[in-house]
């Protein structure tokens, strides 16, 4: 479904990712892990059309999307939840969700995906009239994921969904990611929490200073001695 080939992205003289290749098949959960500054966010931003690659290609659902603007990439069914969530703080939960479904404004059923979102995060239904800025960190993350789901994506990219969230809600978010996949949405998940993300992923890539250090089945990555030592503290 997603095929990234030899992708290189730089900020001025600093090469953030270099020759990264990665693939995601339909209905997989694929994790991208790595330390601070390894290039994980840059990889997602480049796929989402928010950064331009110096070289390499991004193919999604059979089309080259490497040169497309971010909003056209979203329209093709590839949704992205950035690390900073980019919610509209003064708007209510309901209005943030409605803005997510603008792609369907012509079809007249902008609120149709709401039912799906409420089943996934009942808390969102309880907080519909609340301003986004007054939600807890975990609830804001749920709202950011929910808003992305309102675009009815085929593939959902999540950047560090567990960041800044209390432990109880982290489990809830990871559980929700599994359930989103079970509804037929493919997931590309960037996480520093390697151990937890390997538990819900089919496959994983480990980035180190902008390059793919290792990739494989989640179970193999978890059992790899180098990974256990360097990333899992074992
Ligand atoms: P983290 O887990 O800390 O978010 P990351 O793996 O997502 O890290 P990136 O955010 O992709 O890593 O950063 C990769 C490298 O690119 C880092 O050295 C970072 O300082 C640099 N970088 C990221 N964004 C920019 C930018 N807008 N301008 C200049 N350098 C940047």
Coordinates of C-alpha atoms and ligand atoms in Angstrom, one line a residue:
X1 CA 0.0 0.0 0.0
X2 CA 2.9 2.4 0.9
X3 CA 6.3 2.0 -0.7
X4 CA 9.0 4.4 0.3
X5 CA 12.2 4.0 -1.7
X6 CA 15.6 5.5 -1.0
X7 CA 14.2 8.6 0.6
X8 CA 16.6 11.4 1.7
X9 CA 15.4 14.6 3.4
X10 CA 17.6 17.4 4.6
X11 CA 17.2 20.7 6.5
X12 CA 19.8 23.0 4.9
X13 CA 23.1 21.2 5.4
X14 CA 21.7 18.7 7.9
X15 CA 20.6 15.4 6.4
X16 CA 17.8 14.1 8.7
X17 CA 17.0 10.9 6.8
X18 CA 19.2 9.2 4.3
X19 CA 18.3 6.5 1.8
X20 CA 15.4 5.2 3.8
X21 CA 13.3 2.5 2.2
X22 CA 10.2 1.1 3.9
X23 CA 7.0 -0.6 2.9
X24 CA 3.6 -1.1 4.5
X25 CA 1.1 -3.6 3.3
X26 CA -2.7 -3.3 3.5
X27 CA -4.0 -3.9 7.1
X28 CA -0.6 -4.0 8.7
X29 CA 0.6 -2.1 11.7
X30 CA 4.2 -1.1 11.0
X31 CA 6.2 0.6 13.7
X32 CA 9.2 3.0 13.2
X33 CA 11.3 3.3 16.3
X34 CA 14.6 5.0 17.1
X35 CA 16.2 7.5 19.5
X36 CA 15.6 11.2 19.7
X37 CA 16.7 12.8 16.4
X38 CA 16.9 9.6 14.5
X39 CA 14.7 11.1 11.8
X40 CA 11.3 9.4 12.6
X41 CA 9.2 12.6 12.4
X42 CA 11.1 13.8 9.3
X43 CA 10.2 10.5 7.6
X44 CA 6.5 10.9 8.4
X45 CA 6.5 14.6 7.4
X46 CA 8.1 13.8 4.1
X47 CA 5.5 11.0 3.3
X48 CA 2.7 13.4 4.4
X49 CA 4.0 16.1 1.9
X50 CA 5.0 18.6 4.6
X51 CA 8.7 18.3 3.8
X52 CA 10.2 17.8 0.4
X53 CA 12.6 14.9 -0.2
X54 CA 16.0 15.6 -1.8
X55 CA 15.7 12.3 -3.5
X56 CA 13.8 9.0 -3.5
X57 CA 10.2 8.3 -4.0
X58 CA 6.9 7.7 -2.1
X59 CA 4.3 5.5 -3.7
X60 CA 0.8 5.2 -2.1
X61 CA -1.9 2.9 -3.4
X62 CA -0.2 2.6 -6.8
X63 CA 0.5 6.3 -7.3
X64 CA 3.6 8.4 -7.0
X65 CA 2.7 11.0 -4.3
X66 CA 6.2 12.4 -3.7
X67 CA 5.4 15.8 -5.4
X68 CA 1.9 16.3 -4.1
X69 CA 0.8 18.9 -1.6
X70 CA -0.2 17.7 1.8
X71 CA -3.9 18.2 1.4
X72 CA -4.0 16.2 -1.8
X73 CA -2.2 13.4 -0.1
X74 CA -4.8 13.4 2.7
X75 CA -7.5 13.4 0.0
X76 CA -6.0 10.2 -1.4
X77 CA -6.6 8.4 1.9
X78 CA -3.4 8.9 3.8
X79 CA -4.0 10.7 7.1
X80 CA -1.3 12.0 9.4
X81 CA -1.4 12.9 13.1
X82 CA 1.6 15.0 13.9
X83 CA 3.5 15.0 17.1
X84 CA 2.2 18.4 18.1
X85 CA -1.4 17.4 17.2
X86 CA -2.3 20.7 15.6
X87 CA -5.7 20.9 17.2
X88 CA -7.8 24.1 17.1
X89 CA -7.5 24.9 20.8
X90 CA -10.4 27.4 21.0
X91 CA -12.8 25.3 19.0
X92 CA -15.0 22.6 20.6
X93 CA -14.3 18.9 20.2
X94 CA -17.3 18.8 17.8
X95 CA -15.9 21.5 15.5
X96 CA -12.4 20.0 15.5
X97 CA -14.0 16.8 14.3
X98 CA -16.1 18.5 11.7
X99 CA -12.9 20.2 10.3
X100 CA -11.5 16.7 9.9
X101 CA -14.4 15.7 7.7
X102 CA -14.2 18.7 5.3
X103 CA -13.2 16.3 2.5
X104 CA -16.7 15.0 2.6
X105 CA -18.5 18.3 2.6
X106 CA -20.1 17.6 -0.8
X107 CA -21.5 14.2 0.2
X108 CA -23.6 15.9 2.9
X109 CA -22.7 13.4 5.6
X110 CA -19.9 15.2 7.3
X111 CA -20.8 13.7 10.6
X112 CA -21.1 10.1 9.4
X113 CA -17.7 8.9 10.6
X114 CA -18.6 10.3 14.1
X115 CA -20.3 7.1 15.1
X116 CA -17.1 5.1 14.4
X117 CA -15.1 7.6 16.4
X118 CA -17.4 7.5 19.4
X119 CA -17.3 3.7 19.5
X120 CA -13.5 3.9 19.5
X121 CA -13.2 6.8 22.0
X122 CA -16.5 7.1 24.0
X123 CA -14.9 10.0 25.9
X124 CA -15.0 12.1 22.7
X125 CA -18.8 11.9 22.7
X126 CA -19.0 13.0 26.3
X127 CA -16.8 16.0 25.6
X128 CA -18.3 17.2 22.3
X129 CA -19.1 20.7 23.6
X130 CA -15.8 21.2 25.4
X131 CA -13.0 23.4 24.0
X132 CA -10.0 21.4 22.8
X133 CA -7.6 23.4 24.9
X134 CA -9.3 22.2 28.1
X135 CA -8.9 18.5 27.3
X136 CA -6.2 16.5 29.1
X137 CA -3.1 15.5 27.1
X138 CA -4.5 12.0 26.5
X139 CA -7.9 13.3 25.4
X140 CA -6.2 15.7 23.0
X141 CA -4.3 12.8 21.5
X142 CA -7.6 10.9 21.1
X143 CA -9.1 14.0 19.5
X144 CA -6.2 14.3 17.1
X145 CA -6.5 10.6 16.1
X146 CA -10.3 11.0 15.8
X147 CA -10.0 14.0 13.6
X148 CA -7.7 12.1 11.3
X149 CA -10.2 9.3 11.2
X150 CA -12.9 11.7 10.1
X151 CA -11.1 11.8 6.7
X152 CA -11.8 8.1 6.4
X153 CA -8.2 7.2 5.6
X154 CA -7.0 3.9 4.2
X155 CA -3.6 4.5 5.9
X156 CA -3.1 6.4 9.2
X157 CA 0.3 7.7 10.2
X158 CA 0.8 8.5 13.9
X159 CA 3.7 10.4 15.3
X160 CA 4.4 9.5 19.0
X161 CA 0.8 9.1 20.1
X162 CA 1.9 8.1 23.6
X163 CA 4.0 11.3 24.2
X164 CA 3.1 13.2 27.3
X165 CA 0.3 11.0 28.3
X166 CA -0.3 9.3 31.7
X167 CA 0.4 5.6 31.7
X168 CA -3.3 4.6 32.0
X169 CA -4.2 6.4 28.9
X170 CA -1.2 5.1 27.0
X171 CA -2.7 1.6 27.2
X172 CA -6.0 3.0 26.0
X173 CA -4.4 4.7 23.0
X174 CA -2.4 1.6 22.0
X175 CA -5.5 -0.5 22.4
X176 CA -7.4 1.9 20.2
X177 CA -4.7 1.7 17.5
X178 CA -5.2 -2.1 17.4
X179 CA -9.0 -1.6 17.1
X180 CA -8.5 1.0 14.3
X181 CA -6.5 -1.6 12.4
X182 CA -9.2 -4.2 13.0
X183 CA -11.7 -2.0 11.2
X184 CA -9.5 -2.2 8.0
X185 CA -7.3 0.9 8.4
X186 CA -3.5 0.4 7.8
X187 CA -1.2 2.0 10.4
X188 CA 2.3 3.4 10.3
X189 CA 3.3 4.2 13.9
X190 CA 6.3 6.2 15.0
X191 CA 7.1 5.6 18.6
X192 CA 9.9 5.9 21.1
X193 CA 8.2 3.3 23.3
X194 CA 9.7 0.5 21.4
X195 CA 8.5 -2.3 23.7
X196 CA 4.8 -1.3 23.7
X197 CA 4.8 -0.6 20.0
X198 CA 6.3 -4.0 19.1
X199 CA 3.5 -5.6 21.0
X200 CA 0.8 -4.2 18.7
X201 CA 2.9 -4.2 15.5
X202 CA 3.4 -6.8 12.8
X203 CA 6.7 -5.4 11.6
X204 CA 9.1 -2.7 12.7
X205 CA 11.9 -0.5 11.4
X206 CA 14.6 0.9 13.6
X207 CA 16.1 4.2 12.5
X208 CA 19.5 5.3 13.7
X209 CA 20.9 8.7 12.7
X210 CA 18.7 8.9 9.6
X211 CA 19.2 5.4 8.3
X212 CA 17.4 2.1 8.7
X213 CA 19.5 0.1 11.1
X214 CA 17.2 -2.9 11.1
X215 CA 13.8 -4.1 10.0
X216 CA 11.7 -7.2 10.3
X217 CA 8.9 -9.0 12.1
X218 CA 8.1 -7.3 15.4
X219 CA 9.0 -10.5 17.3
X220 CA 12.4 -10.8 15.6
X221 CA 13.2 -7.1 16.4
X222 CA 12.2 -7.7 20.0
X223 CA 14.5 -10.8 20.3
X224 CA 17.5 -9.1 18.6
X225 CA 20.3 -8.9 21.2
X226 CA 21.6 -5.5 19.8
X227 CA 18.1 -4.0 20.0
X228 CA 17.5 -5.4 23.5
X229 CA 20.7 -3.9 24.7
X230 CA 20.4 -0.5 23.0
X231 CA 16.7 0.2 23.0
X232 CA 14.9 -2.1 25.5
X233 CA 17.4 -1.7 28.3
X234 CA 17.7 -5.5 28.8
Ligands
LIG1 P1 12.2 12.9 18.2 O1 11.9 11.5 18.6 O2 13.0 13.6 19.2 O3 11.0 13.7 17.7 P2 12.9 12.1 15.5 O4 13.5 10.8 15.4 O5 11.5 12.3 15.2 O6 13.2 12.7 17.0 P3 13.4 14.3 13.7 O7 12.5 15.2 14.4 O8 13.0 13.8 12.4 O9 13.8 13.1 14.6 O10 14.8 15.0 13.5 C1 15.9 14.5 12.8 C2 17.0 15.5 12.7 O11 16.6 16.6 11.9 C3 17.4 16.1 14.1 O12 18.8 16.3 14.1 C4 16.6 17.4 14.1 O13 17.3 18.4 14.9 C5 16.7 17.8 12.7 N1 15.5 18.7 12.3 C6 14.2 18.3 12.4 N2 13.4 19.3 12.0 C7 14.2 20.3 11.6 C8 13.9 21.6 11.0 N3 12.7 22.0 10.8 N4 15.0 22.4 10.7 C9 16.3 21.9 11.0 N5 16.6 20.7 11.5 C10 15.5 19.9 11.8

